[in-house]
């Protein structure tokens, strides 16, 4: 099994991609009122969207790694007690 931090090198970009796709859908709905289709934001708005996604993805990945590490320590303590 990989360490929680190593897993985040996979989780972070995957999360960024899905958050970006979701943001584009929300942007399109906000601009057109239609759920299907694609509206590409202008460059200044696109930068804001990407920056917010990277920040939120980093926070999500960090929180996930911290929680996994905490749970792994608890699991290791339980295994040590059982022996």
Short mmCIF file of C-alpha atoms in Angstrom, two decimals:
data_model
loop_
_atom_site.label_atom_id
_atom_site.label_comp_id
_atom_site.label_asym_id
_atom_site.label_seq_id
_atom_site.Cartn_x
_atom_site.Cartn_y
_atom_site.Cartn_z
CA UNK A 1 0.00 0.00 0.00
CA UNK A 2 1.22 3.50 -0.82
CA UNK A 3 1.66 6.18 1.81
CA UNK A 4 -1.14 8.74 2.18
CA UNK A 5 1.12 11.46 0.77
CA UNK A 6 2.02 9.35 -2.27
CA UNK A 7 -1.66 8.76 -2.94
CA UNK A 8 -2.20 12.52 -3.06
CA UNK A 9 -0.01 12.78 -6.15
CA UNK A 10 -2.80 10.84 -7.85
CA UNK A 11 -5.76 12.34 -6.01
CA UNK A 12 -4.76 15.99 -6.54
CA UNK A 13 -4.70 16.08 -10.37
CA UNK A 14 -7.75 13.83 -10.67
CA UNK A 15 -9.66 16.11 -8.29
CA UNK A 16 -8.52 19.18 -10.24
CA UNK A 17 -9.79 17.70 -13.49
CA UNK A 18 -13.21 16.78 -12.13
CA UNK A 19 -13.59 20.10 -10.27
CA UNK A 20 -12.69 21.91 -13.50
CA UNK A 21 -15.27 19.97 -15.51
CA UNK A 22 -17.87 20.69 -12.84
CA UNK A 23 -16.94 24.38 -12.86
CA UNK A 24 -17.37 24.53 -16.64
CA UNK A 25 -20.82 22.96 -16.36
CA UNK A 26 -21.83 25.45 -13.65
CA UNK A 27 -20.42 28.33 -15.70
CA UNK A 28 -22.40 27.18 -18.74
CA UNK A 29 -25.61 26.83 -16.74
CA UNK A 30 -25.11 30.30 -15.26
CA UNK A 31 -24.52 31.86 -18.68
CA UNK A 32 -27.19 30.04 -20.68
CA UNK A 33 -29.61 28.48 -18.21
CA UNK A 34 -29.17 25.18 -20.05
CA UNK A 35 -27.68 22.07 -18.48
CA UNK A 36 -26.17 20.68 -21.68
CA UNK A 37 -23.53 22.36 -23.77
CA UNK A 38 -20.34 24.24 -23.09
CA UNK A 39 -19.56 27.90 -22.61
CA UNK A 40 -15.87 28.73 -22.31
CA UNK A 41 -15.16 31.54 -19.83
CA UNK A 42 -13.05 34.54 -20.89
CA UNK A 43 -9.37 34.34 -19.83
CA UNK A 44 -9.69 36.49 -16.69
CA UNK A 45 -12.58 34.39 -15.37
CA UNK A 46 -10.86 31.16 -16.40
CA UNK A 47 -7.80 32.11 -14.32
CA UNK A 48 -10.01 32.77 -11.28
CA UNK A 49 -11.76 29.43 -11.76
CA UNK A 50 -8.48 27.50 -12.13
CA UNK A 51 -6.89 29.21 -9.10
CA UNK A 52 -9.89 28.45 -6.90
CA UNK A 53 -9.93 24.83 -8.12
CA UNK A 54 -6.23 24.34 -7.42
CA UNK A 55 -6.62 25.81 -3.92
CA UNK A 56 -9.68 23.67 -3.11
CA UNK A 57 -8.07 20.55 -4.58
CA UNK A 58 -4.91 21.13 -2.54
CA UNK A 59 -6.97 21.59 0.63
CA UNK A 60 -8.99 18.46 -0.17
CA UNK A 61 -5.86 16.40 -0.85
CA UNK A 62 -4.14 17.66 2.29
CA UNK A 63 -7.18 16.94 4.45
CA UNK A 64 -7.52 13.47 2.92
CA UNK A 65 -3.84 12.69 3.58
CA UNK A 66 -4.12 13.92 7.18
CA UNK A 67 -7.24 11.84 7.82
CA UNK A 68 -5.70 8.72 6.24
CA UNK A 69 -2.54 9.20 8.28
CA UNK A 70 -4.57 9.62 11.48
CA UNK A 71 -6.62 6.51 10.74
CA UNK A 72 -3.50 4.51 9.85
CA UNK A 73 -1.90 5.47 13.19
CA UNK A 74 -5.02 4.39 15.04
CA UNK A 75 -5.06 1.11 13.14
CA UNK A 76 -1.38 0.53 13.94
CA UNK A 77 -2.04 1.15 17.65
CA UNK A 78 -4.89 -1.38 17.62
CA UNK A 79 -2.69 -3.97 15.91
CA UNK A 80 0.07 -3.36 18.49
CA UNK A 81 -2.41 -3.85 21.35
CA UNK A 82 -3.67 -7.10 19.82
CA UNK A 83 -0.16 -8.61 19.76
#
